[in-house]
Amino acid sequence: MKLREYLHHQITIGSWPDGKLTGMNVLLIWVILAAVVLGVISTEPTILREYRQEILLAEIAFGAFFLIEYLARVYAAPEMPGEGSDWAKRWRFIRSPIGLVDLAVVIVSLAPFFIANAAVLRLLRLLRVFALAKLGHFSAAMREILGALRERSYDLLVCAALAFSLLLVGASGLYWLEGHLQPDNFGSIPRALWWAVITLTTVGYGDAYPVTVAGKMVGALVAVGGVLLVALPTGIFAAAFSDAMQRRREALAKALAEIEEIG
């Protein structure tokens, strides 16, 4: 097996017939999680002051690790399925969403060593949490779920349209009924939309609420409608998740059966 092919199998989940995680996959996952944890705790001033040197060394190590991983993925990209020359496939990976995420994580990890601005450094430390997006490389199940959700995009769009309609009706009703009584909360439809959103989602912060009988009736309508509408996408997501997991199990069972037949 060529080095590039072996490297591709090691860093790409699902490239082996059984679809299992390799040792390199597991290592990459743990490094990503560790980098995210470091990015989170390094925003605490007391920890940063006491362990500045250790955090700096860890940042250098993570930045170097992600740079090597990114270069390895670019090098192994020709082994990915699809037509085109080696460099065309590499360029396709670089421009792909996951390739751009990998590049962004490398830049964010290494940028603090070239930037002295404190405000920018705080932002970069915050952006490190987006390294979690790199886990998309290792989540075949997540790709299955996203595919199932795309199949139900029309259903979700209908739910979103119903929710927006209810929000707009509720906000318009409170603007008409109580805009003159509570101008700060309901003096315009955009202001009333904040109340409609927190009511429909059953959050209810209590910073805005109707005081008239008619306004309370509108509020009750939005609240009850919100409970019903929240249940709709929940059911759609549950069905999509179940279908995705079932397809994943069937694909793994088929791959294992083919391996047994060959063996």
mmCIF file of C-alpha atoms in Angstrom:
data_model
loop_
_atom_site.group_PDB
_atom_site.id
_atom_site.type_symbol
_atom_site.label_atom_id
_atom_site.label_comp_id
_atom_site.label_asym_id
_atom_site.label_seq_id
_atom_site.Cartn_x
_atom_site.Cartn_y
_atom_site.Cartn_z
ATOM 1 C CA MET A 1 0.000 0.000 0.000
ATOM 2 C CA LYS A 2 1.341 3.435 -0.947
ATOM 3 C CA LEU A 3 2.082 5.949 1.802
ATOM 4 C CA ARG A 4 -0.563 8.343 0.530
ATOM 5 C CA GLU A 5 -3.203 5.614 0.401
ATOM 6 C CA TYR A 6 -2.300 4.388 3.892
ATOM 7 C CA LEU A 7 -2.408 7.937 5.241
ATOM 8 C CA HIS A 8 -5.812 8.476 3.669
ATOM 9 C CA HIS A 9 -7.167 5.334 5.366
ATOM 10 C CA GLN A 10 -5.702 6.363 8.709
ATOM 11 C CA ILE A 11 -7.178 9.880 8.839
ATOM 12 C CA THR A 12 -10.461 9.331 6.983
ATOM 13 C CA ILE A 13 -13.268 7.514 8.736
ATOM 14 C CA GLY A 14 -15.167 5.017 6.621
ATOM 15 C CA SER A 15 -12.307 4.471 4.176
ATOM 16 C CA TRP A 16 -11.629 0.997 5.600
ATOM 17 C CA PRO A 17 -14.267 -1.606 4.633
ATOM 18 C CA ASP A 18 -15.529 -2.068 8.212
ATOM 19 C CA GLY A 19 -15.920 1.709 8.699
ATOM 20 C CA LYS A 20 -14.411 1.603 12.189
ATOM 21 C CA LEU A 21 -12.308 4.341 13.786
ATOM 22 C CA THR A 22 -8.555 3.878 13.448
ATOM 23 C CA GLY A 23 -6.058 4.658 16.195
ATOM 24 C CA MET A 24 -5.209 7.891 14.387
ATOM 25 C CA ASN A 25 -8.901 8.825 14.286
ATOM 26 C CA VAL A 26 -9.172 8.366 18.042
ATOM 27 C CA LEU A 27 -6.009 10.410 18.620
ATOM 28 C CA LEU A 28 -7.302 13.249 16.440
ATOM 29 C CA ILE A 29 -10.631 13.299 18.281
ATOM 30 C CA TRP A 30 -8.914 13.535 21.673
ATOM 31 C CA VAL A 31 -6.579 16.288 20.452
ATOM 32 C CA ILE A 32 -9.519 18.290 19.095
ATOM 33 C CA LEU A 33 -11.383 17.968 22.396
ATOM 34 C CA ALA A 34 -8.263 18.907 24.361
ATOM 35 C CA ALA A 35 -7.714 21.975 22.158
ATOM 36 C CA VAL A 36 -11.308 23.081 22.718
ATOM 37 C CA VAL A 37 -10.986 22.625 26.488
ATOM 38 C CA LEU A 38 -7.771 24.655 26.448
ATOM 39 C CA GLY A 39 -9.458 27.394 24.440
ATOM 40 C CA VAL A 40 -12.288 27.533 26.981
ATOM 41 C CA ILE A 41 -10.212 27.582 30.167
ATOM 42 C CA SER A 42 -7.674 30.035 28.726
ATOM 43 C CA THR A 43 -10.415 32.692 28.697
ATOM 44 C CA GLU A 44 -10.392 32.620 32.535
ATOM 45 C CA PRO A 45 -7.991 35.430 33.601
ATOM 46 C CA THR A 46 -6.877 33.751 36.840
ATOM 47 C CA ILE A 47 -5.927 30.524 35.052
ATOM 48 C CA LEU A 48 -4.248 32.427 32.231
ATOM 49 C CA ARG A 49 -2.124 34.468 34.636
ATOM 50 C CA GLU A 50 -0.999 31.448 36.652
ATOM 51 C CA TYR A 51 -0.359 29.044 33.788
ATOM 52 C CA ARG A 52 0.491 31.408 30.927
ATOM 53 C CA GLN A 53 3.689 29.558 29.982
ATOM 54 C CA GLU A 54 2.055 26.123 30.028
ATOM 55 C CA ILE A 55 -0.913 27.354 27.997
ATOM 56 C CA LEU A 56 1.423 28.955 25.456
ATOM 57 C CA LEU A 57 3.352 25.710 25.009
ATOM 58 C CA ALA A 58 0.119 23.751 24.641
ATOM 59 C CA GLU A 59 -1.116 26.252 22.045
ATOM 60 C CA ILE A 60 2.098 25.820 20.074
ATOM 61 C CA ALA A 61 1.725 22.035 20.224
ATOM 62 C CA PHE A 62 -1.920 22.101 19.112
ATOM 63 C CA GLY A 63 -1.194 24.581 16.334
ATOM 64 C CA ALA A 64 1.657 22.434 15.004
ATOM 65 C CA PHE A 65 -0.458 19.271 15.285
ATOM 66 C CA PHE A 66 -3.376 20.772 13.350
ATOM 67 C CA LEU A 67 -1.030 22.167 10.708
ATOM 68 C CA ILE A 68 0.536 18.730 10.168
ATOM 69 C CA GLU A 69 -2.924 17.132 10.055
ATOM 70 C CA TYR A 70 -4.131 19.686 7.493
ATOM 71 C CA LEU A 71 -1.086 19.143 5.278
ATOM 72 C CA ALA A 72 -1.581 15.376 5.570
ATOM 73 C CA ARG A 73 -5.206 15.695 4.453
ATOM 74 C CA VAL A 74 -4.169 17.854 1.493
ATOM 75 C CA TYR A 75 -1.456 15.329 0.579
ATOM 76 C CA ALA A 76 -3.872 12.374 0.825
ATOM 77 C CA ALA A 77 -6.762 14.133 -0.938
ATOM 78 C CA PRO A 78 -6.069 12.398 -4.311
ATOM 79 C CA GLU A 79 -7.249 9.149 -2.690
ATOM 80 C CA MET A 80 -10.709 10.649 -2.170
ATOM 81 C CA PRO A 81 -13.434 9.478 -4.591
ATOM 82 C CA GLY A 82 -14.133 11.647 -7.608
ATOM 83 C CA GLU A 83 -12.759 12.539 -10.996
ATOM 84 C CA GLY A 84 -9.797 14.768 -11.740
ATOM 85 C CA SER A 85 -6.046 14.964 -11.384
ATOM 86 C CA ASP A 86 -4.242 14.771 -8.043
ATOM 87 C CA TRP A 87 -3.938 18.535 -7.759
ATOM 88 C CA ALA A 88 -7.558 19.036 -8.820
ATOM 89 C CA LYS A 89 -8.677 16.759 -5.991
ATOM 90 C CA ARG A 90 -6.419 18.587 -3.536
ATOM 91 C CA TRP A 91 -7.840 21.931 -4.603
ATOM 92 C CA ARG A 92 -11.357 20.495 -4.282
ATOM 93 C CA PHE A 93 -10.612 19.460 -0.689
ATOM 94 C CA ILE A 94 -9.097 22.864 0.161
ATOM 95 C CA ARG A 95 -12.252 24.605 -1.117
ATOM 96 C CA SER A 96 -14.670 22.167 0.514
ATOM 97 C CA PRO A 97 -16.515 23.235 3.708
ATOM 98 C CA ILE A 98 -14.591 20.779 5.902
ATOM 99 C CA GLY A 99 -11.304 21.809 4.268
ATOM 100 C CA LEU A 100 -12.034 25.461 4.981
ATOM 101 C CA VAL A 101 -12.873 24.564 8.591
ATOM 102 C CA ASP A 102 -9.538 22.746 8.927
ATOM 103 C CA LEU A 103 -7.671 25.726 7.491
ATOM 104 C CA ALA A 104 -9.528 28.153 9.771
ATOM 105 C CA VAL A 105 -8.638 26.067 12.845
ATOM 106 C CA VAL A 106 -4.957 26.076 11.821
ATOM 107 C CA ILE A 107 -4.993 29.853 11.349
ATOM 108 C CA VAL A 108 -6.786 30.453 14.651
ATOM 109 C CA SER A 109 -4.387 28.113 16.465
ATOM 110 C CA LEU A 110 -1.233 29.770 15.106
ATOM 111 C CA ALA A 111 -2.380 33.392 14.805
ATOM 112 C CA PRO A 112 -1.765 34.305 18.507
ATOM 113 C CA PHE A 113 1.973 33.914 17.917
ATOM 114 C CA PHE A 114 1.897 36.655 15.291
ATOM 115 C CA ILE A 115 -0.701 39.044 16.786
ATOM 116 C CA ALA A 116 -0.142 41.199 19.865
ATOM 117 C CA ASN A 117 -3.541 42.893 20.083
ATOM 118 C CA ALA A 118 -5.227 41.757 23.330
ATOM 119 C CA ALA A 119 -8.797 42.111 22.035
ATOM 120 C CA VAL A 120 -7.983 40.060 18.936
ATOM 121 C CA LEU A 121 -6.311 37.400 21.090
ATOM 122 C CA ARG A 122 -9.446 37.062 23.219
ATOM 123 C CA LEU A 123 -11.498 36.618 20.064
ATOM 124 C CA LEU A 124 -9.089 33.990 18.715
ATOM 125 C CA ARG A 125 -9.249 32.024 21.952
ATOM 126 C CA LEU A 126 -13.029 32.102 21.707
ATOM 127 C CA LEU A 127 -12.954 30.945 18.084
ATOM 128 C CA ARG A 128 -11.018 27.841 19.100
ATOM 129 C CA VAL A 129 -14.250 26.252 20.264
ATOM 130 C CA PHE A 130 -15.101 25.952 16.568
ATOM 131 C CA ALA A 131 -12.457 23.251 16.390
ATOM 132 C CA LEU A 132 -15.372 21.007 17.349
ATOM 133 C CA ALA A 133 -16.489 21.377 13.738
ATOM 134 C CA LYS A 134 -13.469 19.259 12.808
ATOM 135 C CA LEU A 135 -15.245 16.309 14.379
ATOM 136 C CA GLY A 136 -17.307 16.269 11.194
ATOM 137 C CA HIS A 137 -14.420 14.280 9.687
ATOM 138 C CA PHE A 138 -15.166 11.435 12.088
ATOM 139 C CA SER A 139 -18.945 11.523 12.298
ATOM 140 C CA ALA A 140 -20.385 9.367 9.569
ATOM 141 C CA ALA A 141 -23.543 9.169 11.672
ATOM 142 C CA MET A 142 -23.837 12.956 11.624
ATOM 143 C CA ARG A 143 -23.589 12.942 7.839
ATOM 144 C CA GLU A 144 -26.375 10.366 7.736
ATOM 145 C CA ILE A 145 -28.540 12.547 9.975
ATOM 146 C CA LEU A 146 -27.915 15.657 7.872
ATOM 147 C CA GLY A 147 -28.833 13.685 4.771
ATOM 148 C CA ALA A 148 -32.068 12.524 6.401
ATOM 149 C CA LEU A 149 -32.891 16.093 7.414
ATOM 150 C CA ARG A 150 -32.317 17.289 3.854
ATOM 151 C CA GLU A 151 -34.884 14.726 2.748
ATOM 152 C CA ARG A 152 -37.347 16.327 5.189
ATOM 153 C CA SER A 153 -36.455 19.903 4.293
ATOM 154 C CA TYR A 154 -39.973 20.576 2.969
ATOM 155 C CA ASP A 155 -41.561 19.419 6.232
ATOM 156 C CA LEU A 156 -39.196 21.614 8.243
ATOM 157 C CA LEU A 157 -39.875 24.553 5.927
ATOM 158 C CA VAL A 158 -43.614 24.184 6.528
ATOM 159 C CA CYS A 159 -43.031 24.182 10.302
ATOM 160 C CA ALA A 160 -40.856 27.276 10.019
ATOM 161 C CA ALA A 161 -43.509 29.052 7.944
ATOM 162 C CA LEU A 162 -46.215 28.212 10.489
ATOM 163 C CA ALA A 163 -44.024 29.416 13.359
ATOM 164 C CA PHE A 164 -43.193 32.680 11.598
ATOM 165 C CA SER A 165 -46.858 33.270 10.813
ATOM 166 C CA LEU A 166 -47.830 32.732 14.439
ATOM 167 C CA LEU A 167 -45.033 35.027 15.615
ATOM 168 C CA LEU A 168 -46.106 37.761 13.222
ATOM 169 C CA VAL A 169 -49.787 37.463 14.156
ATOM 170 C CA GLY A 170 -48.976 37.550 17.867
ATOM 171 C CA ALA A 171 -46.614 40.509 17.579
ATOM 172 C CA SER A 172 -49.060 42.436 15.391
ATOM 173 C CA GLY A 173 -51.882 41.749 17.831
ATOM 174 C CA LEU A 174 -49.932 43.027 20.844
ATOM 175 C CA TYR A 175 -48.727 46.061 18.878
ATOM 176 C CA TRP A 176 -52.331 46.941 18.006
ATOM 177 C CA LEU A 177 -53.769 46.179 21.434
ATOM 178 C CA GLU A 178 -51.047 47.416 23.779
ATOM 179 C CA GLY A 179 -48.618 49.472 21.743
ATOM 180 C CA HIS A 180 -50.007 52.685 23.255
ATOM 181 C CA LEU A 181 -49.941 51.231 26.779
ATOM 182 C CA GLN A 182 -46.434 49.718 26.708
ATOM 183 C CA PRO A 183 -44.498 51.531 23.986
ATOM 184 C CA ASP A 184 -41.149 50.184 25.188
ATOM 185 C CA ASN A 185 -42.288 46.571 24.810
ATOM 186 C CA PHE A 186 -44.980 46.725 22.136
ATOM 187 C CA GLY A 187 -44.511 50.140 20.506
ATOM 188 C CA SER A 188 -43.684 48.486 17.178
ATOM 189 C CA ILE A 189 -44.049 45.073 15.619
ATOM 190 C CA PRO A 190 -40.268 44.402 15.778
ATOM 191 C CA ARG A 191 -40.350 45.192 19.526
ATOM 192 C CA ALA A 192 -43.363 42.957 20.025
ATOM 193 C CA LEU A 193 -41.636 40.155 18.118
ATOM 194 C CA TRP A 194 -39.216 39.683 21.034
ATOM 195 C CA TRP A 195 -42.161 38.980 23.329
ATOM 196 C CA ALA A 196 -43.702 36.674 20.700
ATOM 197 C CA VAL A 197 -40.493 34.649 20.366
ATOM 198 C CA ILE A 198 -39.982 34.081 24.095
ATOM 199 C CA THR A 199 -43.677 33.255 24.491
ATOM 200 C CA LEU A 200 -43.866 30.845 21.553
ATOM 201 C CA THR A 201 -40.752 29.020 22.737
ATOM 202 C CA THR A 202 -42.249 28.882 26.284
ATOM 203 C CA VAL A 203 -39.145 30.591 27.720
ATOM 204 C CA GLY A 204 -41.059 33.487 29.266
ATOM 205 C CA TYR A 205 -38.400 35.786 30.707
ATOM 206 C CA GLY A 206 -41.083 38.027 32.159
ATOM 207 C CA ASP A 207 -39.544 41.284 30.896
ATOM 208 C CA ALA A 208 -42.556 41.869 28.621
ATOM 209 C CA TYR A 209 -46.114 40.648 29.058
ATOM 210 C CA PRO A 210 -49.645 41.764 28.128
ATOM 211 C CA VAL A 211 -51.777 43.591 30.707
ATOM 212 C CA THR A 212 -55.148 43.813 28.967
ATOM 213 C CA VAL A 213 -57.677 41.010 28.659
ATOM 214 C CA ALA A 214 -57.468 41.024 24.866
ATOM 215 C CA GLY A 215 -53.664 41.048 25.027
ATOM 216 C CA LYS A 216 -53.664 38.092 27.406
ATOM 217 C CA MET A 217 -55.912 36.177 25.019
ATOM 218 C CA VAL A 218 -53.446 36.788 22.205
ATOM 219 C CA GLY A 219 -50.636 35.700 24.531
ATOM 220 C CA ALA A 220 -52.493 32.492 25.371
ATOM 221 C CA LEU A 221 -52.957 31.796 21.654
ATOM 222 C CA VAL A 222 -49.245 32.260 20.956
ATOM 223 C CA ALA A 223 -48.232 30.139 23.975
ATOM 224 C CA VAL A 224 -50.542 27.217 23.127
ATOM 225 C CA GLY A 225 -49.635 27.435 19.456
ATOM 226 C CA GLY A 226 -45.961 27.395 20.417
ATOM 227 C CA VAL A 227 -46.351 24.155 22.371
ATOM 228 C CA LEU A 228 -47.991 22.521 19.359
ATOM 229 C CA LEU A 229 -45.466 23.865 16.862
ATOM 230 C CA VAL A 230 -42.436 22.807 18.903
ATOM 231 C CA ALA A 231 -43.736 19.234 18.848
ATOM 232 C CA LEU A 232 -43.803 19.152 15.031
ATOM 233 C CA PRO A 233 -40.075 19.623 14.265
ATOM 234 C CA THR A 234 -39.234 17.446 17.272
ATOM 235 C CA GLY A 235 -41.088 14.572 15.650
ATOM 236 C CA ILE A 236 -39.440 15.272 12.297
ATOM 237 C CA PHE A 237 -35.972 15.295 13.873
ATOM 238 C CA ALA A 238 -36.714 12.082 15.784
ATOM 239 C CA ALA A 239 -37.864 10.306 12.629
ATOM 240 C CA ALA A 240 -34.829 11.559 10.682
ATOM 241 C CA PHE A 241 -32.488 10.385 13.439
ATOM 242 C CA SER A 242 -34.114 6.954 13.568
ATOM 243 C CA ASP A 243 -33.942 6.538 9.780
ATOM 244 C CA ALA A 244 -30.295 7.647 9.687
ATOM 245 C CA MET A 245 -29.251 5.223 12.418
ATOM 246 C CA GLN A 246 -31.114 2.387 10.728
ATOM 247 C CA ARG A 247 -29.379 3.068 7.409
ATOM 248 C CA ARG A 248 -26.032 3.246 9.209
ATOM 249 C CA ARG A 249 -26.595 -0.121 10.897
ATOM 250 C CA GLU A 250 -27.658 -1.713 7.607
ATOM 251 C CA ALA A 251 -24.595 -0.329 5.792
ATOM 252 C CA LEU A 252 -22.222 -1.643 8.483
ATOM 253 C CA ALA A 253 -23.917 -5.035 8.483
ATOM 254 C CA LYS A 254 -23.629 -5.218 4.692
ATOM 255 C CA ALA A 255 -19.922 -4.236 4.786
ATOM 256 C CA LEU A 256 -19.158 -6.842 7.453
ATOM 257 C CA ALA A 257 -21.033 -9.507 5.483
ATOM 258 C CA GLU A 258 -19.016 -8.714 2.358
ATOM 259 C CA ILE A 259 -15.778 -8.942 4.346
ATOM 260 C CA GLU A 260 -16.808 -12.349 5.717
ATOM 261 C CA GLU A 261 -17.631 -13.593 2.207
ATOM 262 C CA ILE A 262 -14.238 -12.458 0.898
ATOM 263 C CA GLY A 263 -12.512 -14.022 3.915
#
